[in-house]
PDB file of C-alpha atoms in Angstrom:
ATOM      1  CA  UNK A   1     170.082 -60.721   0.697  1.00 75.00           C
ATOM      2  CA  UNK A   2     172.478 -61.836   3.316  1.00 90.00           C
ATOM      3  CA  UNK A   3     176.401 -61.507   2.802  1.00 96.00           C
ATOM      4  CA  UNK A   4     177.689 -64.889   1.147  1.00 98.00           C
ATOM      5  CA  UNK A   5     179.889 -66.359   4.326  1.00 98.00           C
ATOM      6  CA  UNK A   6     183.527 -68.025   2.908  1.00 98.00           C
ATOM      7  CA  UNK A   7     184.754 -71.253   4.169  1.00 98.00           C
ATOM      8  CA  UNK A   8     188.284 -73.018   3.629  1.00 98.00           C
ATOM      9  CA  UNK A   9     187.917 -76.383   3.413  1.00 98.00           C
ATOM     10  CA  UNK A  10     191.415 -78.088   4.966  1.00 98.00           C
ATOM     11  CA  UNK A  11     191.301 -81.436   3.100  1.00 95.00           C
ATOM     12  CA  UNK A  12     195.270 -81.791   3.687  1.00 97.00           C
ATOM     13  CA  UNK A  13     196.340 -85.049   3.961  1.00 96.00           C
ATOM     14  CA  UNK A  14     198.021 -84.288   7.471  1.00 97.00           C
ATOM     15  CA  UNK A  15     197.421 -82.385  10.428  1.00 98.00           C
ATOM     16  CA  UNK A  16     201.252 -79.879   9.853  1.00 98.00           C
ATOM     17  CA  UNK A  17     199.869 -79.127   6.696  1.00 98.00           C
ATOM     18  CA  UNK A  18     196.304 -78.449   7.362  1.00 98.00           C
ATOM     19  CA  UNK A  19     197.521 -76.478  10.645  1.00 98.00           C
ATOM     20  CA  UNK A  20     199.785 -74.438   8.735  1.00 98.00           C
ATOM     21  CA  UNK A  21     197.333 -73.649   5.776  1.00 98.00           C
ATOM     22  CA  UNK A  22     194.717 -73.097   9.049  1.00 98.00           C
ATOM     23  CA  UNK A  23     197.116 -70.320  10.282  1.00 98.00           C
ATOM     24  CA  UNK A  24     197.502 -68.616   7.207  1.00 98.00           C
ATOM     25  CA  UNK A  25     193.726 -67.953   6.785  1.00 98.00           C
ATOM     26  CA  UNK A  26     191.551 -68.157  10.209  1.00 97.00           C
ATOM     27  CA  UNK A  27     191.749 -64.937  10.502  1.00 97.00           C
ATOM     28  CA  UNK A  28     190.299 -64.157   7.141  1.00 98.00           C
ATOM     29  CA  UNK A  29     187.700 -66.312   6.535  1.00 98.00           C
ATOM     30  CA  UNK A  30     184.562 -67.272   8.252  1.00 98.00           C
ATOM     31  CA  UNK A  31     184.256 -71.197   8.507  1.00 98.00           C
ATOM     32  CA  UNK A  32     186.976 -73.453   8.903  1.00 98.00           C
ATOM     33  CA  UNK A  33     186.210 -77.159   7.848  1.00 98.00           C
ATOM     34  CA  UNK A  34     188.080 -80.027   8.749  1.00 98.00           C
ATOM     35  CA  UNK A  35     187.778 -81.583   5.542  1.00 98.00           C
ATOM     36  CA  UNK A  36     186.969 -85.279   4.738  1.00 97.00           C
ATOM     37  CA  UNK A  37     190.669 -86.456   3.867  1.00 96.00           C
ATOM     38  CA  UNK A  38     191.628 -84.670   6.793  1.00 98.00           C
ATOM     39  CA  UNK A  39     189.204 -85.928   9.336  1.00 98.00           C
ATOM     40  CA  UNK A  40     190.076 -89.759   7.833  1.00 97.00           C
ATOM     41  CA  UNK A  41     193.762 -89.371   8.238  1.00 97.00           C
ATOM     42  CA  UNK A  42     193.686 -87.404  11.559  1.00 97.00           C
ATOM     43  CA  UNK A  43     190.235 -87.772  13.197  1.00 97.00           C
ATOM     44  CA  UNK A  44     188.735 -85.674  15.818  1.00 98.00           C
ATOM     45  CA  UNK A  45     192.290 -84.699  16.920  1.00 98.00           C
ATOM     46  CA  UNK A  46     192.151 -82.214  13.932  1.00 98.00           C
ATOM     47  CA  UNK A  47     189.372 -80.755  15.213  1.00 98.00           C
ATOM     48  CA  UNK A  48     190.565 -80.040  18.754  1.00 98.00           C
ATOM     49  CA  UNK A  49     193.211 -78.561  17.226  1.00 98.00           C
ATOM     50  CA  UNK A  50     191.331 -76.013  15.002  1.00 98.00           C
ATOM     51  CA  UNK A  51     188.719 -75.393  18.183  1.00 98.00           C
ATOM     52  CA  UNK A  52     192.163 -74.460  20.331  1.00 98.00           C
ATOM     53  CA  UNK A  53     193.174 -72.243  17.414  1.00 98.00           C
ATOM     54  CA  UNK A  54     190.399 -70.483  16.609  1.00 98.00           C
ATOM     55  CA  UNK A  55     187.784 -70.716  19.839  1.00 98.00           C
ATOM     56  CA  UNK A  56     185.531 -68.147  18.021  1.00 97.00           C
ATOM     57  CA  UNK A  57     185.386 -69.468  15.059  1.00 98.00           C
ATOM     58  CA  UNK A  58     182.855 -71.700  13.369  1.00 98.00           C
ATOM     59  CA  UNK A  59     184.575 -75.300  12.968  1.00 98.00           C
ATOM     60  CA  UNK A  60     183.088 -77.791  10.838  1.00 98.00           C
ATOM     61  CA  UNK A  61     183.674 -81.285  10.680  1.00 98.00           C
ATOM     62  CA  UNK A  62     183.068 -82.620   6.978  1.00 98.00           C
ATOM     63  CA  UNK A  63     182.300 -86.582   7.976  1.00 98.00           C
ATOM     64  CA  UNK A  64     180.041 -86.898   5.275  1.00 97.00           C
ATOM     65  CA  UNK A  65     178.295 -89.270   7.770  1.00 98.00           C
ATOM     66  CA  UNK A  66     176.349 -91.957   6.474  1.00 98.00           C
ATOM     67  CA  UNK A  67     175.228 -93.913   9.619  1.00 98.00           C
ATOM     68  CA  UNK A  68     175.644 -93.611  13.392  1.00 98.00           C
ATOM     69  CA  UNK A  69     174.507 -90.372  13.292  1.00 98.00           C
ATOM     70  CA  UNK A  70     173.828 -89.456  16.551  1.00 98.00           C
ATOM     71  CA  UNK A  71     177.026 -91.112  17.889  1.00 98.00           C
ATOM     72  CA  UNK A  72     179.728 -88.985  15.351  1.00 98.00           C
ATOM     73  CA  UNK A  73     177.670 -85.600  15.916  1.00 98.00           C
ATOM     74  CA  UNK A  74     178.548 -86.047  19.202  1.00 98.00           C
ATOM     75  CA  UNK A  75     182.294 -86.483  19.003  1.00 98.00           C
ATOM     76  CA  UNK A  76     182.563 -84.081  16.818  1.00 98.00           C
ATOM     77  CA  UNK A  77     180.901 -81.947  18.774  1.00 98.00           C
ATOM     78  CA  UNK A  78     183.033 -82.619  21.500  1.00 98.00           C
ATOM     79  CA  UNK A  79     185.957 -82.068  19.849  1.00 98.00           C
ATOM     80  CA  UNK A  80     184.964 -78.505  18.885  1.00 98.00           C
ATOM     81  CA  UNK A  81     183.016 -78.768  15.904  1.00 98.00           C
ATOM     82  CA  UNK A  82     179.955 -76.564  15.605  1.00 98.00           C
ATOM     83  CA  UNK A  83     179.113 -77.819  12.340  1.00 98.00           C
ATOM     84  CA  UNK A  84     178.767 -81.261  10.659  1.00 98.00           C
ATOM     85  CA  UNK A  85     177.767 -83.091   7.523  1.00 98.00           C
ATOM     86  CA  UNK A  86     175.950 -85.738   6.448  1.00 98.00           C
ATOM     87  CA  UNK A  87     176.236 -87.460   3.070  1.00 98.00           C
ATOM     88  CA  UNK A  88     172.461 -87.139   1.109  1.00 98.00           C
ATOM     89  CA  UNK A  89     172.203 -90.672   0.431  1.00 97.00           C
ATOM     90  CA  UNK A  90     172.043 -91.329   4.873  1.00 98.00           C
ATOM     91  CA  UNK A  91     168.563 -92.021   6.382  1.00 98.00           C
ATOM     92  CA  UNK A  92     166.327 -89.538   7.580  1.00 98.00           C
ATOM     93  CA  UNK A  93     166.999 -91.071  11.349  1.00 98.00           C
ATOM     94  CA  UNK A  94     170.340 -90.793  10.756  1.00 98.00           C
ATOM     95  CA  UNK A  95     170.062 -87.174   9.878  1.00 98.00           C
ATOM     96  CA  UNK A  96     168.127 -86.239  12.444  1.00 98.00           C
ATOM     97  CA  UNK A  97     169.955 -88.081  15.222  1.00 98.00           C
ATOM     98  CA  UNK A  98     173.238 -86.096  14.305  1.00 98.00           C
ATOM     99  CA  UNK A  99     170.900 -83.194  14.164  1.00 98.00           C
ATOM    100  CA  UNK A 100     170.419 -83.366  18.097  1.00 98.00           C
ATOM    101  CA  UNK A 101     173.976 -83.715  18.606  1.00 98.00           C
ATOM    102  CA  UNK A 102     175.368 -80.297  17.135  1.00 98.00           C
ATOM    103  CA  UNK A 103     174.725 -76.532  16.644  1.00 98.00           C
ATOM    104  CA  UNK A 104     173.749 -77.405  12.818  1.00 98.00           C
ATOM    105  CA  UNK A 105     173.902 -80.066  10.086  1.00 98.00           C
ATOM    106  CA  UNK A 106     174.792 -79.766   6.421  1.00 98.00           C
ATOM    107  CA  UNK A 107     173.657 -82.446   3.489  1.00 98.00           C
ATOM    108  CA  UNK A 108     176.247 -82.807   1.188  1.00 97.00           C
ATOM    109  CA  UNK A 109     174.403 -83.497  -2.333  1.00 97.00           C
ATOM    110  CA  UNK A 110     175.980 -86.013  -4.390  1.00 92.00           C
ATOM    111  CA  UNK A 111     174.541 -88.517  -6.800  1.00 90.00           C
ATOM    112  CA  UNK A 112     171.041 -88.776  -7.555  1.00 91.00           C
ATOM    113  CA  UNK A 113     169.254 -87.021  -4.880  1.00 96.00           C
ATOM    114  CA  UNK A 114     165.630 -85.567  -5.819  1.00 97.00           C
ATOM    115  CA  UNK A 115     163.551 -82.655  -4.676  1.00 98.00           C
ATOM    116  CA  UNK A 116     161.557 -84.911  -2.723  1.00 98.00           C
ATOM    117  CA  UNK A 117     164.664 -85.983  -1.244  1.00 98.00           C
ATOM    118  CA  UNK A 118     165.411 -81.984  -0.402  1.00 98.00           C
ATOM    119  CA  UNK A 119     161.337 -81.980   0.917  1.00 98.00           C
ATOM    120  CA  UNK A 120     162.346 -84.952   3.174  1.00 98.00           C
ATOM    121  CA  UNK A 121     165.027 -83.437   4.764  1.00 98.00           C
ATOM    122  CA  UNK A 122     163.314 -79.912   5.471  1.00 98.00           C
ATOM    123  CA  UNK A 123     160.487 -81.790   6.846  1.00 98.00           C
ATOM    124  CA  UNK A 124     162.771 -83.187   9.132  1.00 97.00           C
ATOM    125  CA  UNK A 125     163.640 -79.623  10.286  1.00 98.00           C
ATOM    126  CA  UNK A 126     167.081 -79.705   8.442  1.00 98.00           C
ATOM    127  CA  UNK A 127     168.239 -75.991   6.693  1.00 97.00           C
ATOM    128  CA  UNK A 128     171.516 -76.411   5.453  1.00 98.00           C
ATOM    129  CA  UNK A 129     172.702 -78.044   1.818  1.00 98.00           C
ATOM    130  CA  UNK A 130     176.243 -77.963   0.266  1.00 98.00           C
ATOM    131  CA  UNK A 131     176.209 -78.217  -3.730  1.00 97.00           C
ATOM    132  CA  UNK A 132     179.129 -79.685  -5.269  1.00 90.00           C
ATOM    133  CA  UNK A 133     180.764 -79.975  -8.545  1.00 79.00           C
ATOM    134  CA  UNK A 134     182.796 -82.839  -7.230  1.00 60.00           C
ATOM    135  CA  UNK A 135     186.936 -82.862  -7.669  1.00 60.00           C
ATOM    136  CA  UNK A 136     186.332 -86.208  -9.833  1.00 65.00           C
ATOM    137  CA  UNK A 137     183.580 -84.449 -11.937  1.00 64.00           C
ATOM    138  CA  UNK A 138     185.772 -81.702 -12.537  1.00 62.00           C
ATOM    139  CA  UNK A 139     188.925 -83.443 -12.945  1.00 63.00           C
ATOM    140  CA  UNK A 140     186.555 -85.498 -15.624  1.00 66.00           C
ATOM    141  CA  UNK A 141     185.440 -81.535 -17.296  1.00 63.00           C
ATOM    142  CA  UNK A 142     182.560 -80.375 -15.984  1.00 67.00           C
ATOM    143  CA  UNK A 143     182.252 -76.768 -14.962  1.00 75.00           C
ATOM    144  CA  UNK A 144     179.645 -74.978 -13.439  1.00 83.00           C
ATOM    145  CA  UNK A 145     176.473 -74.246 -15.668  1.00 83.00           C
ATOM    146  CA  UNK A 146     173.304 -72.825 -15.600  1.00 86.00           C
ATOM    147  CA  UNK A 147     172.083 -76.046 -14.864  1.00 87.00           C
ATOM    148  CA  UNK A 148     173.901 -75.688 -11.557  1.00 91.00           C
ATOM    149  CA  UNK A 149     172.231 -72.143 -10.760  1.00 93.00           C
ATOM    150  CA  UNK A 150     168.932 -73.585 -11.690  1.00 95.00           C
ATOM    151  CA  UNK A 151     169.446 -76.442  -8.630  1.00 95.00           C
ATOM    152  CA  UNK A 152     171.154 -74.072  -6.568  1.00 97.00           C
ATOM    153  CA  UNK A 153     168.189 -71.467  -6.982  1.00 97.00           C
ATOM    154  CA  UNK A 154     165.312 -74.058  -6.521  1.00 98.00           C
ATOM    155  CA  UNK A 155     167.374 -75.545  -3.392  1.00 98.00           C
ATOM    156  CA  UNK A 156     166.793 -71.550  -1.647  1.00 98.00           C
ATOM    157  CA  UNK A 157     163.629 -71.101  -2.807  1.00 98.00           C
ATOM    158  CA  UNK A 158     162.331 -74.543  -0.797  1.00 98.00           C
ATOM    159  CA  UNK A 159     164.044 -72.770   2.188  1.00 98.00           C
ATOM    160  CA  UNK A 160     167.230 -74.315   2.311  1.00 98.00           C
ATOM    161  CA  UNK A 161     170.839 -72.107   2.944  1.00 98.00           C
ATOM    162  CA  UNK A 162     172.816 -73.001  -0.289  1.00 98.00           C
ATOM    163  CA  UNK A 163     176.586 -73.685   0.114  1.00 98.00           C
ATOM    164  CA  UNK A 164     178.487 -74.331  -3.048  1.00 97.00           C
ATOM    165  CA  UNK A 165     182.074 -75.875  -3.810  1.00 95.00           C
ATOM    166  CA  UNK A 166     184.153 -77.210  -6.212  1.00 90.00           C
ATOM    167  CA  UNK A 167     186.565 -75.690  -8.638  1.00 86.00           C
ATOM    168  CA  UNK A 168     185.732 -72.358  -7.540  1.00 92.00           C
ATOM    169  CA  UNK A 169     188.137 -69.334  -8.038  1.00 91.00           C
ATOM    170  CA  UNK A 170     187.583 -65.604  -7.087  1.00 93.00           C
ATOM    171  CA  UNK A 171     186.987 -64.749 -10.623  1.00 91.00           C
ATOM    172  CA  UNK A 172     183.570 -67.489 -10.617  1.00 91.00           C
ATOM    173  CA  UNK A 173     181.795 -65.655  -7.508  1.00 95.00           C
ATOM    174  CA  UNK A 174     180.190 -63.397 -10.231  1.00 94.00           C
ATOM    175  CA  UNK A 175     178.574 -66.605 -11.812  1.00 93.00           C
ATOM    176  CA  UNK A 176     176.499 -66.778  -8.435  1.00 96.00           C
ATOM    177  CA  UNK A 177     175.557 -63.094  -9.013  1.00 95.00           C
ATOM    178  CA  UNK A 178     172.042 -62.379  -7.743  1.00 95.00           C
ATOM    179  CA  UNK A 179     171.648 -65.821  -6.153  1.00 97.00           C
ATOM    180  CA  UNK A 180     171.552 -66.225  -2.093  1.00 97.00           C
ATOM    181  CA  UNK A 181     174.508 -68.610  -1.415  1.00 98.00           C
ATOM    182  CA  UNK A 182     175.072 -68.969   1.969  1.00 98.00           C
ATOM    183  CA  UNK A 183     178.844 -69.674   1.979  1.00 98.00           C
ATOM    184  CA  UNK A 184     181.658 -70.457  -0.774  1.00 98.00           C
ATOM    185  CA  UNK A 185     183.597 -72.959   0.242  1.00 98.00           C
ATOM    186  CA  UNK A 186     187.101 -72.985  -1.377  1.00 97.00           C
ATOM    187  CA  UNK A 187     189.995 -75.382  -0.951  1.00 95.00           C
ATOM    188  CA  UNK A 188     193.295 -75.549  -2.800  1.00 94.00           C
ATOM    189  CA  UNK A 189     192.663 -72.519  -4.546  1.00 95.00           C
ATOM    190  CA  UNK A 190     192.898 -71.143  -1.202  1.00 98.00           C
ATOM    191  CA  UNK A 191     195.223 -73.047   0.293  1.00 97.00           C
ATOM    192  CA  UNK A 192     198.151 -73.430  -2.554  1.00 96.00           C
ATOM    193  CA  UNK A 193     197.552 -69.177  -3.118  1.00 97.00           C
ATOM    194  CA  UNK A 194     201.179 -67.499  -2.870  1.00 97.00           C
ATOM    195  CA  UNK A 195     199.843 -65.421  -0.351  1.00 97.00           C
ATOM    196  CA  UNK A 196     196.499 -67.216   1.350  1.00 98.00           C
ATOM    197  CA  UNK A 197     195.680 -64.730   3.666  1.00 98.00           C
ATOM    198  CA  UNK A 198     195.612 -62.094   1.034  1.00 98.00           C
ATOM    199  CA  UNK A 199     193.731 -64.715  -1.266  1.00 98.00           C
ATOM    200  CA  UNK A 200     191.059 -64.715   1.053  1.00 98.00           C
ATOM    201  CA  UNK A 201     190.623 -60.785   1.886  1.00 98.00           C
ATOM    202  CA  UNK A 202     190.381 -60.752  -1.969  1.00 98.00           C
ATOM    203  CA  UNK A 203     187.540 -63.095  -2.478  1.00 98.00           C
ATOM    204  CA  UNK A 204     185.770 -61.576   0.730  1.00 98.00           C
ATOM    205  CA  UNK A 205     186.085 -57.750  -1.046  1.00 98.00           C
ATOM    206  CA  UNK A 206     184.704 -59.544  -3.963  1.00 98.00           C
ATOM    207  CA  UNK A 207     181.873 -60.878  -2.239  1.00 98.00           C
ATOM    208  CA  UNK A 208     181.479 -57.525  -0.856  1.00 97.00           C
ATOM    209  CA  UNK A 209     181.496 -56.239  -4.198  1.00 97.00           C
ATOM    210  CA  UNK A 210     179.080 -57.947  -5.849  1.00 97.00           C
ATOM    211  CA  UNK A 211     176.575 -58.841  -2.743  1.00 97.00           C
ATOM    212  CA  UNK A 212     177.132 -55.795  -0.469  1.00 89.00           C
TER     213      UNK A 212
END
C-alpha cells in the first residue's frame, strides 16, 4: 500500500492570503491546490503564481469544471497546473476533453453520482476521484462514517485513486486506517494552524505512522 500523499487546499478568498498560507506549507506538503474560491476570485493568475513558487511541485487547479472541458484544461495547464478537476455531474466528453489537456484529471463526487457513474468514467480511461464530506454538509452535522469508508473502499477496489476531504484533522487519519487513500486533502485546519508548517510535518509523521 502506497504512502497516502497530503494536499493543502488554498481556498482563500485572495491571492496575499493564499500566497502567504502557500509559503508557510509548500515545503511540507505534497500537492498544492488552487482551490475553487480561490481560482473564482483570482483565476489562472493564482496559479502562475504557485507554479513560480513551487516549480517542482504538483499544482492543482480545483475548477470543478462542468463544461468546456478541453478549453479550461488547457489554461490551466498553461498557467502551471498539473492537475485539474472536474465536477461528477459534467459529461463524459467533457471529461475526457480536459483529460487531453493536462498531466491528470480528478472527479470531484458530489450529489447523487452512482457506481455506474464511477464505471463510466474509468471506461473513459479516468483514475482519479476526490470524496467529500462537503463544508455545507458538515457545517449542517455530518461527520465521516462507515458509510463513507464503505464508498471510499468500493471507489479503490473499481481501480480508482481515492482522495478524501472535508473536516479532516490529524487526529481522523486513523479513521482511514487500512484503506488506500491516495491523498488527504486538508484546508483551514491547515491553513489557520498556529504553526502550519509544523501542522503539516505532523500529519505527514502521522501518515507515516499509521501507513509506513
Amino acid at each position: 500500500m502506497n504512502m497516502p500523499l497530503l494536499q493543502v487546499a488554498l481556498d482563500n478568498n485572495n491571492l496575499p492570503d493564499a500566497l502567504k498560507s502557500a509559503l508557510a506549507l509548500g515545503d511540507d506538503v505534497d500537492v498544492i491546490e488552487a482551490g475553487t474560491i480561490l481560482c473564482l476570485q483570482e483565476g489562472m493568475g493564482a496559479v502562475r503564481c504557485l507554479r513560480a513558487l513551487f516549480p517542482d511541485k504538483i499544482i492543482l487547479a480545483d475548477t470543478k469544471c462542468a463544461d468546456a472541458g478541453g478549453t479550461v484544461a488547457k489554461n490551466c495547464y498553461d498557467a502551471g497546473a498539473n492537475w485539474m478537476t472536474v465536477i461528477c455531474s459534467a459529461t463524459i466528453p467533457t471529461m475526457k476533453a480536459a483529460f487531453k489537456e493536462v498531466d491528470d484529471l480528478q472527479v470531484e463526487l458530489y450529489g447523487d453520482w452512482t457506481y455506474e457513474h464511477a464505471q463510466n468514467w474509468k471506461d473513459a480511461g479516468l483514475t482519479q476521484v476526490v470524496y467529500h464530506q462537503s463544508r455545507d454538509a458538515l457545517l449542517a452535522g455530518e461527520t465521516w462514517g462507515a458509510k463513507d469508508l464503505d464508498k471510499v473502499t468500493k471507489l479503490i477496489e473499481m481501480g480508482f485513486k481515492v482522495s478524501v476531504t472535508g473536516g479532516l484533522n490529524k487526529d481522523t487519519l486513523k479513521l482511514f486506517k487500512g484503506v488506500a487513500v491516495h491523498c488527504f486533502i486538508a484546508g483551514r485546519s491547515l491553513r489557520d494552524a498556529v504553526d502550519p508548517g509544523a501542522e503539516a510535518r505532523a500529519w505527514k509523521e502521522e501518515i507515516a505512522k499509521i501507513w509506513g
